[in-house]
Coordinates of C-alpha atoms and ligand atoms in Angstrom, one line a residue:
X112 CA -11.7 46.2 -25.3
X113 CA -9.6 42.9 -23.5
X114 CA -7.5 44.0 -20.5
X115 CA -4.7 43.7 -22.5
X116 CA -5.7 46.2 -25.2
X117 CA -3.4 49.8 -24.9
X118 CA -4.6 52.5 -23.7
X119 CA -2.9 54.6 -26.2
X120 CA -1.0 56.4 -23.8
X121 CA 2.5 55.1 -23.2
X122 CA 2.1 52.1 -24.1
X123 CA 0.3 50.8 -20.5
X124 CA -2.0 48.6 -19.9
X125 CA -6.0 49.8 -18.7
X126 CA -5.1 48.4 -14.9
X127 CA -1.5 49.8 -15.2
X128 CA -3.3 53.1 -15.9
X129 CA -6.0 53.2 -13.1
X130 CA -2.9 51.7 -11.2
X131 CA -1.5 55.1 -11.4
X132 CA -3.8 57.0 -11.4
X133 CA -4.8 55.0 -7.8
X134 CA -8.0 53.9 -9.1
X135 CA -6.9 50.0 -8.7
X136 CA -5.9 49.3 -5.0
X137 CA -4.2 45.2 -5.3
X138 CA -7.2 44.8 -8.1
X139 CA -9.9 46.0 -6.2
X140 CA -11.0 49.9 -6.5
X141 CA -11.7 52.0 -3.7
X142 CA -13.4 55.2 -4.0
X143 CA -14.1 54.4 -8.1
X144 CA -16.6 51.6 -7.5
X145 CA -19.0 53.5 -10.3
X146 CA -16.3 53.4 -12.7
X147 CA -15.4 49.7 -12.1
X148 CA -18.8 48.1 -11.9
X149 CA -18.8 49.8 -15.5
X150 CA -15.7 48.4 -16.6
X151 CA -16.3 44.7 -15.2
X152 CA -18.8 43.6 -17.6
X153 CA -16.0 43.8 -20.4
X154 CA -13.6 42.0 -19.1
X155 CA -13.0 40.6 -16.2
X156 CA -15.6 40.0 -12.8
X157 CA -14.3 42.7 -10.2
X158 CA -14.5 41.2 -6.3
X159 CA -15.6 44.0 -5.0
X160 CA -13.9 43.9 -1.3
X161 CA -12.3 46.6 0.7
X162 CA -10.0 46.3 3.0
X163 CA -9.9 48.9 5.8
X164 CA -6.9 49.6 8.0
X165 CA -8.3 50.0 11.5
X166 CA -4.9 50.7 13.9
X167 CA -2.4 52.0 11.9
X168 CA 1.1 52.9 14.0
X169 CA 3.1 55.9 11.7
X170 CA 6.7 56.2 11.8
X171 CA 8.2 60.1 10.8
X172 CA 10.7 59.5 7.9
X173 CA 11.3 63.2 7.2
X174 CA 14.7 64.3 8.2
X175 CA 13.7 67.6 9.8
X176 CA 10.8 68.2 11.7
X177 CA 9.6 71.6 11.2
X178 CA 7.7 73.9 13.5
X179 CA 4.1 75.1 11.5
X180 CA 4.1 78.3 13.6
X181 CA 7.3 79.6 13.1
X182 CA 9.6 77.4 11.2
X183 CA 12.1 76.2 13.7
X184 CA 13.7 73.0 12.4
X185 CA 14.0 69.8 14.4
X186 CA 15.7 66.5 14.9
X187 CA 12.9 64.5 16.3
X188 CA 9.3 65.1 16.2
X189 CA 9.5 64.4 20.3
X190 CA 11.6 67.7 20.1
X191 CA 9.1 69.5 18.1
X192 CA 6.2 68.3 20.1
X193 CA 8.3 69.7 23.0
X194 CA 8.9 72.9 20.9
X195 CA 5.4 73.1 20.2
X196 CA 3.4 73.0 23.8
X197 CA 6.2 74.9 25.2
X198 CA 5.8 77.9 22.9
X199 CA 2.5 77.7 21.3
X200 CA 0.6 75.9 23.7
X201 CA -0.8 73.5 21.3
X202 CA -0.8 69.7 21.8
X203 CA 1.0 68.2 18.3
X204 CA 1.0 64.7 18.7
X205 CA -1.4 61.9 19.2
X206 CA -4.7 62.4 18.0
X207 CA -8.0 60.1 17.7
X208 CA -9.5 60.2 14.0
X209 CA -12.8 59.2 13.5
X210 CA -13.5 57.9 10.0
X211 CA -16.2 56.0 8.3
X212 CA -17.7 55.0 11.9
X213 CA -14.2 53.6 13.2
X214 CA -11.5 55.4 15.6
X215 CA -8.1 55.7 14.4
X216 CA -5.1 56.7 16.9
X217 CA -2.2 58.0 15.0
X218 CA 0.3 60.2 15.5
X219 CA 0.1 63.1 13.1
X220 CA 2.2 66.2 12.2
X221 CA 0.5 69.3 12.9
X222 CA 0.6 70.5 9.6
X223 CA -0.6 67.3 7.8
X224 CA -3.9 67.8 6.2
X225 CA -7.1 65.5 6.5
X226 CA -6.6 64.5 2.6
X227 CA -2.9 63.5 3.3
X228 CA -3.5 61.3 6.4
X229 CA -6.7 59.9 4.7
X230 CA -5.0 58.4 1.7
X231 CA -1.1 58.1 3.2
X232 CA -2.2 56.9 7.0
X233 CA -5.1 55.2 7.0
X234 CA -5.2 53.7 3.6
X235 CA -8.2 55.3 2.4
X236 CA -7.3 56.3 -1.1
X237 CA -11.0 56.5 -2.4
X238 CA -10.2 60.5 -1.5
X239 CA -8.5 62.0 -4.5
X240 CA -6.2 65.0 -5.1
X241 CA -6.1 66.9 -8.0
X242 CA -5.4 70.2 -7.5
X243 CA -4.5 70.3 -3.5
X244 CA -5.1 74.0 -3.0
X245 CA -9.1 73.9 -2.6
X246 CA -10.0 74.9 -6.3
X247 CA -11.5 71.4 -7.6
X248 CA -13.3 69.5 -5.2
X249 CA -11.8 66.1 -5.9
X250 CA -10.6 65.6 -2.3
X251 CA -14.5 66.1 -0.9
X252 CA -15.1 64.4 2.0
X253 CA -18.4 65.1 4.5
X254 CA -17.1 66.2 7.7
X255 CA -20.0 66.8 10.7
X256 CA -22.5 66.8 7.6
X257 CA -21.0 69.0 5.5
X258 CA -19.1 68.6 2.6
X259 CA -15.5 70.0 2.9
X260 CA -12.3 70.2 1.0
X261 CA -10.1 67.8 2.4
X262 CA -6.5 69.1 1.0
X263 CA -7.4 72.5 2.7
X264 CA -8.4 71.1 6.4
X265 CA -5.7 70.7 9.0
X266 CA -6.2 66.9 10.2
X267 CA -5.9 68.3 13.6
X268 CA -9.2 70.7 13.1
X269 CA -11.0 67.4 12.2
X270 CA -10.5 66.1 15.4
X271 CA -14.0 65.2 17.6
X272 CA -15.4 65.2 14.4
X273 CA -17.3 62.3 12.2
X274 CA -16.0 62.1 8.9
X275 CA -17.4 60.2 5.9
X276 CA -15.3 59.1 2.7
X277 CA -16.6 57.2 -0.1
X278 CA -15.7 53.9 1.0
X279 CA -17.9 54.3 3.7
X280 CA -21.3 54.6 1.3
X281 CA -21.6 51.7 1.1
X282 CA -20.7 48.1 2.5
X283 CA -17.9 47.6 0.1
X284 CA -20.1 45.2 -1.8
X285 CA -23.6 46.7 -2.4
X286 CA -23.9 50.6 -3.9
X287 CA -25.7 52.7 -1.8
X288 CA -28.8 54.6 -3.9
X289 CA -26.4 57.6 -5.1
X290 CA -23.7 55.3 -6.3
X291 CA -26.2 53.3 -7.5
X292 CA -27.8 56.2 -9.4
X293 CA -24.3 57.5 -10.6
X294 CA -23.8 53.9 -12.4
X295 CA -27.3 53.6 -13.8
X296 CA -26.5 57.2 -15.1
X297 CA -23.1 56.6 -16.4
X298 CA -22.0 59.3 -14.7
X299 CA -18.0 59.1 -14.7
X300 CA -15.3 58.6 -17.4
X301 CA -12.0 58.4 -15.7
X302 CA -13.6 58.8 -12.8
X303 CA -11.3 60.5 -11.2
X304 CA -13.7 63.4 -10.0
X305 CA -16.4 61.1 -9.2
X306 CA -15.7 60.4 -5.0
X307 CA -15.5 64.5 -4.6
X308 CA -18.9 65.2 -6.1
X309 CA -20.5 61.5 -4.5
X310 CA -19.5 63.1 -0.8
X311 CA -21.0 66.2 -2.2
X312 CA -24.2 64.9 -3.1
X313 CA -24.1 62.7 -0.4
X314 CA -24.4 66.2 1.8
X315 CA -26.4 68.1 0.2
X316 CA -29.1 64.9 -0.1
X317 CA -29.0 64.4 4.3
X318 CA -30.1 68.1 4.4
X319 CA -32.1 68.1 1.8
X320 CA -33.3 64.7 0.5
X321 CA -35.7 66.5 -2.7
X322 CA -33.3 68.8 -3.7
X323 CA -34.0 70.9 -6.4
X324 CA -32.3 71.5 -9.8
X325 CA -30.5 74.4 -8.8
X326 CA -30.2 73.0 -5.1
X327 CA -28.0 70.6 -6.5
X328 CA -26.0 72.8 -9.3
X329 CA -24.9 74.9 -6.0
X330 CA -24.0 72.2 -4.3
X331 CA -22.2 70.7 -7.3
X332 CA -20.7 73.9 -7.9
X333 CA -17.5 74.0 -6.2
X334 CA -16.4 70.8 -8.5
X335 CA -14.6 70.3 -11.3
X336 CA -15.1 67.1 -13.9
X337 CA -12.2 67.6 -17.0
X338 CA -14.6 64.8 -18.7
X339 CA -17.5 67.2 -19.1
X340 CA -19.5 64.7 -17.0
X341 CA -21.1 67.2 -14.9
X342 CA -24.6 67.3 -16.6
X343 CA -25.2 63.7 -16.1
X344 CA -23.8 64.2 -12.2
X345 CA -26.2 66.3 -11.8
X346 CA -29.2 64.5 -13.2
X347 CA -27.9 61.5 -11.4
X348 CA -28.3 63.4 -8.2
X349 CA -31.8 63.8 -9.4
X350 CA -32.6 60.5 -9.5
X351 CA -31.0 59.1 -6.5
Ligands
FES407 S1 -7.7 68.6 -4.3 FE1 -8.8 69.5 -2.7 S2 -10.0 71.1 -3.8 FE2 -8.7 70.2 -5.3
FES408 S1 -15.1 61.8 -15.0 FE1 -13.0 62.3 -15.5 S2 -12.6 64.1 -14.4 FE2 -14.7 63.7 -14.0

């Protein structure tokens, strides 16, 4: 296969396709590095650098702002914030995210969830989204040690908390030992699912670093792989 071989699918190149599908981030990947270390040997050397955003200042571009409670529609978020601790007595504003070991202050809608400001605000787009209603575990990310559905938790209830993404296994250059085993494994295809059952595994292995096989098919459980790659997750798990 060359990079400029079609992919059989409208006619797109292999990088237009993980373009898309946000695998490829300016060239580099983020979240995928299994996938990419296993594509570089065909046809191209990947620099594997990631670039973090550490302050990031949002801007509201929605034309409303609506209340979360009860629906009342605003103008200007300063009017819903206003709205907000007048009548429900909750704080929606500026909050302090900790991710991957670095604080974040952004401003954040109340109704915003952790996935969304992961990907959309602090350019962290190794957490995927597949099916955004907490049915198939692709948004995983390890929040206070445990591994949690990031589409389903309010960014506001992760506040005070540490949270780990996939970029922040490892350095950005090295694999940690689970990535590490996931490649030796060949664990991923499109690698789309593959972040969601790392931060998993990456879980289930800080409580319990000899898991068991059925340790880890519970904790891989609550994930879905439309590859069939599961098996080989599981054993790669095994082996870290
Ligand atoms: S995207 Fe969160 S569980 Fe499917
Ligand atoms: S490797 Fe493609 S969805 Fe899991």
């Amino acid at each position: 296969m060359t990079e400029k071989k079609k992919n059989g699918s409208g006619g797109k190149t292999r990088r237009d396709f993980l373009k898309d599908a946000g695998l490829l981030v300016g060239g580099t990947a983020i979240g995928s590095t299994v996938l990419l270390a296993a594509c570089a040997g065909e046809t191209e050397t990947v620099t594997n650098t990631v670039t973090r955003t550490q302050t990031v200042t949002t801007t509201a571009t929605e034309s409303k702002f609506v209340c979360p409670i009860d629906g009342t529609e605003f103008d200007t978020f300063a009017e819903l914030q206003a709205h907000f601790e007048a009548t429900h007595g909750t704080v929606a504003g500026v909050v302090t995210l900790n991710v991957n070991g670095d604080n974040h202050l952004l401003q954040v809608q109340p109704y915003w969830s952790l996935a969304f400001v992961l990907r959309e605000k602090l350019g962290l787009p190794g957490t995927k989204i597949g099916c955004d209603r907490g049915e198939c575990g692709t948004c995983t990310v390890v929040v206070d040690g445990k591994a949690v559905y990031a589409c389903t938790m309010l960014v506001t209830d992760a506040v005070g908390k540490n949270i780990l993404t996939v970029e922040g296994l490892s350095d950005g250059i090295t694999l940690n030992s689970l990535q590490q085993s996931f490649y030796n494994r060949g664990a991923s295809q499109c690698g789309y699912c593959t972040p969601g059952f790392l931060m998993a595994a990456t879980a289930l292995l800080s409580a319990n670093p000899n898991p068991s096989r059925d340790d880890v098919r519970l904790a891989l459980s609550g994930h879905l792989c439309s590859c069939g790659e599961i098996h080989n997750f599981i054993e790669a798990v095994l082996e870290a």
